[in-house]
PDB file of C-alpha atoms and ligand atoms in Angstrom:
ATOM      1  CA  MET A   1     -23.057 -51.392   1.063  1.00  0.00           C
ATOM      2  CA  ARG A   2     -20.863 -54.395   0.459  1.00  0.00           C
ATOM      3  CA  ARG A   3     -21.516 -55.609   3.992  1.00  0.00           C
ATOM      4  CA  LYS A   4     -25.263 -55.331   3.412  1.00  0.00           C
ATOM      5  CA  LEU A   5     -24.949 -57.341   0.226  1.00  0.00           C
ATOM      6  CA  LEU A   6     -23.175 -60.084   2.185  1.00  0.00           C
ATOM      7  CA  GLU A   7     -26.004 -60.114   4.738  1.00  0.00           C
ATOM      8  CA  THR A   8     -28.512 -60.517   1.905  1.00  0.00           C
ATOM      9  CA  LEU A   9     -26.523 -63.427   0.457  1.00  0.00           C
ATOM     10  CA  VAL A  10     -26.329 -65.146   3.843  1.00  0.00           C
ATOM     11  CA  LYS A  11     -30.121 -64.763   4.236  1.00  0.00           C
ATOM     12  CA  LYS A  12     -30.583 -66.356   0.825  1.00  0.00           C
ATOM     13  CA  GLY A  13     -28.551 -69.377   1.949  1.00  0.00           C
ATOM     14  CA  ILE A  14     -24.934 -68.708   0.947  1.00  0.00           C
ATOM     15  CA  LYS A  15     -22.761 -70.132   3.721  1.00  0.00           C
ATOM     16  CA  ASP A  16     -19.266 -70.488   2.291  1.00  0.00           C
ATOM     17  CA  GLU A  17     -17.080 -67.972   4.139  1.00  0.00           C
ATOM     18  CA  VAL A  18     -14.375 -67.946   1.482  1.00  0.00           C
ATOM     19  CA  VAL A  19     -16.915 -67.137  -1.221  1.00  0.00           C
ATOM     20  CA  LEU A  20     -18.556 -64.441   0.905  1.00  0.00           C
ATOM     21  CA  SER A  21     -15.266 -62.757   1.687  1.00  0.00           C
ATOM     22  CA  ALA A  22     -14.283 -62.834  -2.005  1.00  0.00           C
ATOM     23  CA  ILE A  23     -17.524 -61.030  -2.872  1.00  0.00           C
ATOM     24  CA  GLY A  24     -16.884 -58.613  -0.017  1.00  0.00           C
ATOM     25  CA  ALA A  25     -13.440 -57.837  -1.448  1.00  0.00           C
ATOM     26  CA  ILE A  26     -14.533 -56.822  -4.946  1.00  0.00           C
ATOM     27  CA  PRO A  27     -15.820 -53.342  -5.873  1.00  0.00           C
ATOM     28  CA  ARG A  28     -18.829 -54.396  -7.969  1.00  0.00           C
ATOM     29  CA  HIS A  29     -19.780 -50.769  -8.686  1.00  0.00           C
ATOM     30  CA  LEU A  30     -16.713 -50.433 -10.921  1.00  0.00           C
ATOM     31  CA  PHE A  31     -18.074 -53.156 -13.240  1.00  0.00           C
ATOM     32  CA  LEU A  32     -21.307 -51.305 -13.893  1.00  0.00           C
ATOM     33  CA  ASP A  33     -22.293 -48.482 -16.159  1.00  0.00           C
ATOM     34  CA  GLY A  34     -22.295 -45.199 -14.201  1.00  0.00           C
ATOM     35  CA  ALA A  35     -26.093 -45.104 -14.453  1.00  0.00           C
ATOM     36  CA  PHE A  36     -26.390 -48.159 -12.202  1.00  0.00           C
ATOM     37  CA  GLU A  37     -23.490 -47.446  -9.861  1.00  0.00           C
ATOM     38  CA  GLU A  38     -25.667 -46.569  -6.888  1.00  0.00           C
ATOM     39  CA  GLN A  39     -27.511 -49.877  -7.125  1.00  0.00           C
ATOM     40  CA  ALA A  40     -24.350 -51.926  -7.585  1.00  0.00           C
ATOM     41  CA  TYR A  41     -24.660 -53.715  -4.250  1.00  0.00           C
ATOM     42  CA  GLU A  42     -28.275 -54.734  -4.711  1.00  0.00           C
ATOM     43  CA  ASP A  43     -28.701 -58.401  -5.432  1.00  0.00           C
ATOM     44  CA  ARG A  44     -29.627 -57.838  -9.074  1.00  0.00           C
ATOM     45  CA  ALA A  45     -28.291 -58.393 -12.569  1.00  0.00           C
ATOM     46  CA  PHE A  46     -27.508 -55.258 -14.634  1.00  0.00           C
ATOM     47  CA  PRO A  47     -26.840 -54.505 -18.314  1.00  0.00           C
ATOM     48  CA  ILE A  48     -23.134 -54.302 -19.240  1.00  0.00           C
ATOM     49  CA  GLY A  49     -23.462 -53.512 -22.965  1.00  0.00           C
ATOM     50  CA  ALA A  50     -23.577 -55.768 -26.021  1.00  0.00           C
ATOM     51  CA  GLU A  51     -26.998 -56.967 -24.753  1.00  0.00           C
ATOM     52  CA  GLN A  52     -25.329 -58.847 -21.904  1.00  0.00           C
ATOM     53  CA  THR A  53     -25.630 -58.676 -18.134  1.00  0.00           C
ATOM     54  CA  ILE A  54     -23.419 -58.951 -15.083  1.00  0.00           C
ATOM     55  CA  SER A  55     -24.849 -61.871 -13.089  1.00  0.00           C
ATOM     56  CA  GLN A  56     -26.768 -61.319  -9.888  1.00  0.00           C
ATOM     57  CA  PRO A  57     -24.421 -61.582  -6.856  1.00  0.00           C
ATOM     58  CA  TYR A  58     -26.508 -64.492  -5.530  1.00  0.00           C
ATOM     59  CA  THR A  59     -25.894 -66.381  -8.772  1.00  0.00           C
ATOM     60  CA  VAL A  60     -22.160 -65.633  -8.650  1.00  0.00           C
ATOM     61  CA  ALA A  61     -22.009 -66.832  -5.029  1.00  0.00           C
ATOM     62  CA  TYR A  62     -24.115 -69.923  -5.791  1.00  0.00           C
ATOM     63  CA  GLN A  63     -22.032 -71.012  -8.792  1.00  0.00           C
ATOM     64  CA  THR A  64     -18.731 -70.296  -7.033  1.00  0.00           C
ATOM     65  CA  THR A  65     -19.826 -72.372  -4.027  1.00  0.00           C
ATOM     66  CA  LEU A  66     -20.817 -75.317  -6.253  1.00  0.00           C
ATOM     67  CA  LEU A  67     -17.345 -75.373  -7.795  1.00  0.00           C
ATOM     68  CA  GLU A  68     -15.693 -76.329  -4.453  1.00  0.00           C
ATOM     69  CA  ILE A  69     -12.498 -74.558  -5.508  1.00  0.00           C
ATOM     70  CA  ASN A  70      -9.198 -75.412  -3.847  1.00  0.00           C
ATOM     71  CA  LYS A  71      -6.358 -72.888  -3.887  1.00  0.00           C
ATOM     72  CA  ARG A  72      -4.392 -72.982  -7.152  1.00  0.00           C
ATOM     73  CA  ASP A  73      -7.054 -74.969  -9.012  1.00  0.00           C
ATOM     74  CA  THR A  74      -7.184 -74.064 -12.683  1.00  0.00           C
ATOM     75  CA  VAL A  75     -10.656 -72.754 -13.487  1.00  0.00           C
ATOM     76  CA  LEU A  76     -12.015 -72.064 -16.952  1.00  0.00           C
ATOM     77  CA  GLU A  77     -14.893 -69.590 -17.027  1.00  0.00           C
ATOM     78  CA  ILE A  78     -17.059 -69.414 -20.151  1.00  0.00           C
ATOM     79  CA  GLY A  79     -18.626 -65.949 -20.525  1.00  0.00           C
ATOM     80  CA  THR A  80     -16.262 -63.299 -19.133  1.00  0.00           C
ATOM     81  CA  GLY A  81     -18.910 -60.567 -19.488  1.00  0.00           C
ATOM     82  CA  SER A  82     -17.992 -57.737 -17.134  1.00  0.00           C
ATOM     83  CA  GLY A  83     -15.156 -59.767 -15.571  1.00  0.00           C
ATOM     84  CA  TYR A  84     -16.757 -59.709 -12.114  1.00  0.00           C
ATOM     85  CA  GLN A  85     -17.146 -63.473 -11.716  1.00  0.00           C
ATOM     86  CA  ALA A  86     -13.557 -64.008 -12.904  1.00  0.00           C
ATOM     87  CA  CYS A  87     -12.314 -61.669 -10.139  1.00  0.00           C
ATOM     88  CA  VAL A  88     -14.368 -63.604  -7.572  1.00  0.00           C
ATOM     89  CA  LEU A  89     -12.732 -66.832  -8.785  1.00  0.00           C
ATOM     90  CA  ALA A  90      -9.266 -65.252  -8.542  1.00  0.00           C
ATOM     91  CA  GLU A  91     -10.097 -63.982  -5.067  1.00  0.00           C
ATOM     92  CA  VAL A  92     -10.943 -67.512  -3.833  1.00  0.00           C
ATOM     93  CA  GLY A  93      -7.487 -68.604  -4.977  1.00  0.00           C
ATOM     94  CA  ALA A  94      -8.126 -70.068  -8.433  1.00  0.00           C
ATOM     95  CA  ARG A  95      -5.836 -69.742 -11.435  1.00  0.00           C
ATOM     96  CA  VAL A  96      -8.375 -68.248 -13.792  1.00  0.00           C
ATOM     97  CA  PHE A  97      -8.818 -68.626 -17.544  1.00  0.00           C
ATOM     98  CA  THR A  98     -11.861 -66.890 -18.982  1.00  0.00           C
ATOM     99  CA  VAL A  99     -13.294 -66.747 -22.503  1.00  0.00           C
ATOM    100  CA  GLU A 100     -15.776 -64.320 -24.061  1.00  0.00           C
ATOM    101  CA  ARG A 101     -17.318 -64.221 -27.565  1.00  0.00           C
ATOM    102  CA  GLN A 102     -18.001 -60.456 -27.718  1.00  0.00           C
ATOM    103  CA  GLU A 103     -14.852 -58.481 -28.454  1.00  0.00           C
ATOM    104  CA  GLU A 104     -16.139 -55.311 -26.786  1.00  0.00           C
ATOM    105  CA  LEU A 105     -16.741 -57.103 -23.468  1.00  0.00           C
ATOM    106  CA  HIS A 106     -13.499 -59.073 -23.710  1.00  0.00           C
ATOM    107  CA  GLU A 107     -11.524 -55.829 -24.094  1.00  0.00           C
ATOM    108  CA  SER A 108     -13.246 -53.984 -21.278  1.00  0.00           C
ATOM    109  CA  ALA A 109     -12.936 -56.955 -18.898  1.00  0.00           C
ATOM    110  CA  LYS A 110      -9.184 -57.093 -19.606  1.00  0.00           C
ATOM    111  CA  ARG A 111      -8.919 -53.430 -18.654  1.00  0.00           C
ATOM    112  CA  MET A 112     -10.767 -54.176 -15.402  1.00  0.00           C
ATOM    113  CA  PHE A 113      -8.380 -57.011 -14.516  1.00  0.00           C
ATOM    114  CA  ASP A 114      -5.425 -54.617 -14.867  1.00  0.00           C
ATOM    115  CA  LEU A 115      -7.148 -51.785 -13.059  1.00  0.00           C
ATOM    116  CA  LEU A 116      -8.190 -53.926 -10.088  1.00  0.00           C
ATOM    117  CA  GLY A 117      -4.905 -55.778  -9.812  1.00  0.00           C
ATOM    118  CA  TYR A 118      -5.697 -59.190 -11.296  1.00  0.00           C
ATOM    119  CA  PRO A 119      -3.000 -59.369 -14.003  1.00  0.00           C
ATOM    120  CA  ARG A 120      -2.897 -63.152 -13.710  1.00  0.00           C
ATOM    121  CA  ILE A 121      -6.418 -63.701 -15.008  1.00  0.00           C
ATOM    122  CA  ARG A 122      -5.966 -64.967 -18.554  1.00  0.00           C
ATOM    123  CA  ALA A 123      -8.706 -63.713 -20.862  1.00  0.00           C
ATOM    124  CA  TYR A 124      -9.326 -64.881 -24.445  1.00  0.00           C
ATOM    125  CA  LEU A 125     -11.702 -63.898 -27.237  1.00  0.00           C
ATOM    126  CA  ARG A 126     -13.059 -67.365 -28.043  1.00  0.00           C
ATOM    127  CA  ASP A 127     -16.142 -69.423 -28.649  1.00  0.00           C
ATOM    128  CA  GLY A 128     -16.703 -71.105 -25.302  1.00  0.00           C
ATOM    129  CA  TYR A 129     -18.396 -74.103 -26.968  1.00  0.00           C
ATOM    130  CA  LYS A 130     -14.838 -75.187 -27.812  1.00  0.00           C
ATOM    131  CA  GLY A 131     -13.382 -74.606 -24.349  1.00  0.00           C
ATOM    132  CA  LEU A 132      -9.716 -73.588 -24.285  1.00  0.00           C
ATOM    133  CA  ARG A 133      -7.907 -76.646 -25.587  1.00  0.00           C
ATOM    134  CA  GLU A 134      -4.320 -75.394 -25.293  1.00  0.00           C
ATOM    135  CA  PHE A 135      -4.619 -75.010 -21.492  1.00  0.00           C
ATOM    136  CA  ALA A 136      -6.789 -78.086 -20.823  1.00  0.00           C
ATOM    137  CA  PRO A 137      -7.434 -80.070 -18.739  1.00  0.00           C
ATOM    138  CA  PHE A 138      -8.955 -77.863 -16.019  1.00  0.00           C
ATOM    139  CA  ASP A 139      -9.789 -78.655 -12.400  1.00  0.00           C
ATOM    140  CA  ARG A 140     -13.015 -76.699 -12.710  1.00  0.00           C
ATOM    141  CA  ILE A 141     -15.120 -75.285 -15.548  1.00  0.00           C
ATOM    142  CA  LEU A 142     -17.870 -72.702 -15.054  1.00  0.00           C
ATOM    143  CA  VAL A 143     -20.389 -71.679 -17.696  1.00  0.00           C
ATOM    144  CA  THR A 144     -22.139 -68.345 -17.052  1.00  0.00           C
ATOM    145  CA  ALA A 145     -24.539 -68.383 -20.029  1.00  0.00           C
ATOM    146  CA  ALA A 146     -27.650 -70.519 -20.671  1.00  0.00           C
ATOM    147  CA  ALA A 147     -26.531 -73.693 -22.419  1.00  0.00           C
ATOM    148  CA  PRO A 148     -28.994 -75.631 -24.599  1.00  0.00           C
ATOM    149  CA  TYR A 149     -26.893 -78.748 -23.916  1.00  0.00           C
ATOM    150  CA  ILE A 150     -23.553 -79.643 -22.318  1.00  0.00           C
ATOM    151  CA  PRO A 151     -20.812 -79.343 -24.974  1.00  0.00           C
ATOM    152  CA  ASP A 152     -18.615 -82.442 -25.271  1.00  0.00           C
ATOM    153  CA  ALA A 153     -15.502 -80.240 -25.524  1.00  0.00           C
ATOM    154  CA  LEU A 154     -16.101 -79.016 -21.964  1.00  0.00           C
ATOM    155  CA  LEU A 155     -16.517 -82.534 -20.598  1.00  0.00           C
ATOM    156  CA  GLU A 156     -13.332 -83.567 -22.419  1.00  0.00           C
ATOM    157  CA  GLN A 157     -11.376 -80.615 -20.992  1.00  0.00           C
ATOM    158  CA  LEU A 158     -12.226 -81.500 -17.393  1.00  0.00           C
ATOM    159  CA  LYS A 159      -9.623 -83.324 -15.275  1.00  0.00           C
ATOM    160  CA  PRO A 160     -10.627 -86.604 -13.646  1.00  0.00           C
ATOM    161  CA  GLY A 161     -11.850 -85.464 -10.211  1.00  0.00           C
ATOM    162  CA  GLY A 162     -12.882 -82.152 -11.788  1.00  0.00           C
ATOM    163  CA  ILE A 163     -16.198 -80.287 -11.574  1.00  0.00           C
ATOM    164  CA  LEU A 164     -18.210 -78.529 -14.302  1.00  0.00           C
ATOM    165  CA  VAL A 165     -21.013 -76.132 -13.317  1.00  0.00           C
ATOM    166  CA  ILE A 166     -23.380 -75.205 -16.149  1.00  0.00           C
ATOM    167  CA  PRO A 167     -26.946 -73.854 -16.365  1.00  0.00           C
ATOM    168  CA  VAL A 168     -28.788 -76.045 -18.875  1.00  0.00           C
ATOM    169  CA  GLY A 169     -32.089 -75.233 -20.589  1.00  0.00           C
ATOM    170  CA  LYS A 170     -33.900 -72.777 -22.843  1.00  0.00           C
ATOM    171  CA  ASP A 171     -36.178 -70.263 -21.103  1.00  0.00           C
ATOM    172  CA  ARG A 172     -35.218 -71.323 -17.600  1.00  0.00           C
ATOM    173  CA  GLN A 173     -32.091 -73.266 -16.825  1.00  0.00           C
ATOM    174  CA  THR A 174     -31.406 -76.015 -14.358  1.00  0.00           C
ATOM    175  CA  MET A 175     -28.081 -75.480 -12.636  1.00  0.00           C
ATOM    176  CA  THR A 176     -26.218 -78.671 -13.364  1.00  0.00           C
ATOM    177  CA  ARG A 177     -23.076 -79.900 -11.649  1.00  0.00           C
ATOM    178  CA  VAL A 178     -21.039 -82.588 -13.357  1.00  0.00           C
ATOM    179  CA  ARG A 179     -18.265 -84.434 -11.577  1.00  0.00           C
ATOM    180  CA  ARG A 180     -15.780 -86.298 -13.699  1.00  0.00           C
ATOM    181  CA  VAL A 181     -15.059 -89.412 -11.658  1.00  0.00           C
ATOM    182  CA  ASP A 182     -12.435 -90.845 -14.032  1.00  0.00           C
ATOM    183  CA  GLU A 183     -11.691 -90.969 -17.774  1.00  0.00           C
ATOM    184  CA  LYS A 184     -15.066 -92.513 -18.626  1.00  0.00           C
ATOM    185  CA  ASP A 185     -17.493 -91.742 -15.833  1.00  0.00           C
ATOM    186  CA  PHE A 186     -19.396 -88.545 -15.110  1.00  0.00           C
ATOM    187  CA  VAL A 187     -21.934 -87.960 -12.326  1.00  0.00           C
ATOM    188  CA  TYR A 188     -24.676 -85.382 -12.969  1.00  0.00           C
ATOM    189  CA  GLU A 189     -26.579 -83.409 -10.339  1.00  0.00           C
ATOM    190  CA  GLU A 190     -29.539 -81.185 -11.235  1.00  0.00           C
ATOM    191  CA  LEU A 191     -30.033 -78.285  -8.817  1.00  0.00           C
ATOM    192  CA  ASP A 192     -32.008 -74.999  -8.736  1.00  0.00           C
ATOM    193  CA  ALA A 193     -33.568 -73.025 -11.601  1.00  0.00           C
ATOM    194  CA  PHE A 194     -31.980 -69.801 -12.944  1.00  0.00           C
ATOM    195  CA  ARG A 195     -32.239 -67.461 -15.913  1.00  0.00           C
ATOM    196  CA  PHE A 196     -29.084 -66.601 -17.871  1.00  0.00           C
ATOM    197  CA  VAL A 197     -28.419 -64.824 -21.173  1.00  0.00           C
ATOM    198  CA  PRO A 198     -27.939 -67.321 -24.031  1.00  0.00           C
ATOM    199  CA  PHE A 199     -24.776 -69.304 -24.764  1.00  0.00           C
ATOM    200  CA  LEU A 200     -24.270 -68.435 -28.455  1.00  0.00           C
ATOM    201  CA  LYS A 201     -21.955 -69.946 -31.057  1.00  0.00           C
ATOM    202  CA  GLY A 202     -19.060 -68.191 -32.759  1.00  0.00           C
ATOM    203  CA  ILE A 203     -17.264 -64.979 -31.865  1.00  0.00           C
ATOM    204  CA  ASN A 204     -18.466 -61.433 -32.492  1.00  0.00           C
ATOM    205  CA  LYS A 205     -15.747 -58.918 -33.458  1.00  0.00           C
ATOM    206  CA  ARG A 206     -16.598 -55.261 -33.594  1.00  0.00           C
TER     207      ARG A 206
HETATM  208  N1  SAH B 301     -19.604 -64.000 -15.883  1.00  0.00           N
HETATM  209  C1  SAH B 301     -20.151 -62.734 -16.341  1.00  0.00           C
HETATM  210  C2  SAH B 301     -21.610 -62.890 -16.719  1.00  0.00           C
HETATM  211  C3  SAH B 301     -21.746 -62.640 -18.152  1.00  0.00           C
HETATM  212  S1  SAH B 301     -23.265 -62.983 -18.953  1.00  0.00           S
HETATM  213  C4  SAH B 301     -19.925 -61.605 -15.348  1.00  0.00           C
HETATM  214  O1  SAH B 301     -19.418 -61.865 -14.251  1.00  0.00           O
HETATM  215  O2  SAH B 301     -20.208 -60.448 -15.682  1.00  0.00           O
HETATM  216  C5  SAH B 301     -22.723 -64.254 -20.064  1.00  0.00           C
HETATM  217  C6  SAH B 301     -21.625 -63.923 -21.016  1.00  0.00           C
HETATM  218  O3  SAH B 301     -21.383 -65.068 -21.821  1.00  0.00           O
HETATM  219  C7  SAH B 301     -21.928 -62.784 -21.987  1.00  0.00           C
HETATM  220  O4  SAH B 301     -20.949 -61.794 -21.890  1.00  0.00           O
HETATM  221  C8  SAH B 301     -21.908 -63.471 -23.349  1.00  0.00           C
HETATM  222  O5  SAH B 301     -21.411 -62.639 -24.401  1.00  0.00           O
HETATM  223  C9  SAH B 301     -20.992 -64.649 -23.087  1.00  0.00           C
HETATM  224  N2  SAH B 301     -21.129 -65.759 -24.028  1.00  0.00           N
HETATM  225  C10 SAH B 301     -22.250 -66.253 -24.613  1.00  0.00           C
HETATM  226  N3  SAH B 301     -21.946 -67.259 -25.452  1.00  0.00           N
HETATM  227  C11 SAH B 301     -20.591 -67.436 -25.394  1.00  0.00           C
HETATM  228  C12 SAH B 301     -19.655 -68.297 -26.045  1.00  0.00           C
HETATM  229  N4  SAH B 301     -20.023 -69.220 -26.954  1.00  0.00           N
HETATM  230  N5  SAH B 301     -18.351 -68.172 -25.734  1.00  0.00           N
HETATM  231  C13 SAH B 301     -17.921 -67.250 -24.839  1.00  0.00           C
HETATM  232  N6  SAH B 301     -18.745 -66.402 -24.212  1.00  0.00           N
HETATM  233  C14 SAH B 301     -20.065 -66.475 -24.477  1.00  0.00           C
END
């Protein structure tokens, strides 16, 4: 089933071998509610509780490819959700920091990281609008929720030479890649349209 998923991703235009093999290495069915387990390798998003979704594999592959990750890069992910994307980032060789605003999801993702053997992924219950100042700057930052605008804190926490990937917009989002050229200059690229769950402010404890 995982091999079939990879074939689907290749047909949809994903070419990066490192990204494809990372997706091939991760048991996506374990991130889903039992009810959806059999469909886990379809290229679809699924509910993960707390009104959130695990991203579609194509979206995970697309965002990971845009990040152009080098081994040992520090990557900050905003929106841990199920933890699936964080495992893909770890699998391509990144040093992963991930933040989530919903306590329930944060806790279950942490359990997944232990269960699947990713104890080095550092997960925090935080408001991603603020980034993760104590570990900044990052080589890469990835936002996996629909952002109404690009938060300044994320631009500030990017290293010169770093890349931020963020879907920007209300109903539909434009995947936006920002390269920080140096202290002052940023280059923006607007790419394809996607639909993400909203990037909300504040944290939600249970
Ligand atoms: N990367 C996830 C996809 C999760 S969907 C995965 O692989 O499963 C987006 C996630 O972003 C949701 O879990 C949502 O709760 C979270 N989110 C939304 N606003 C946030 C914020 N301000 N800070 C941190 N996480 C946020």
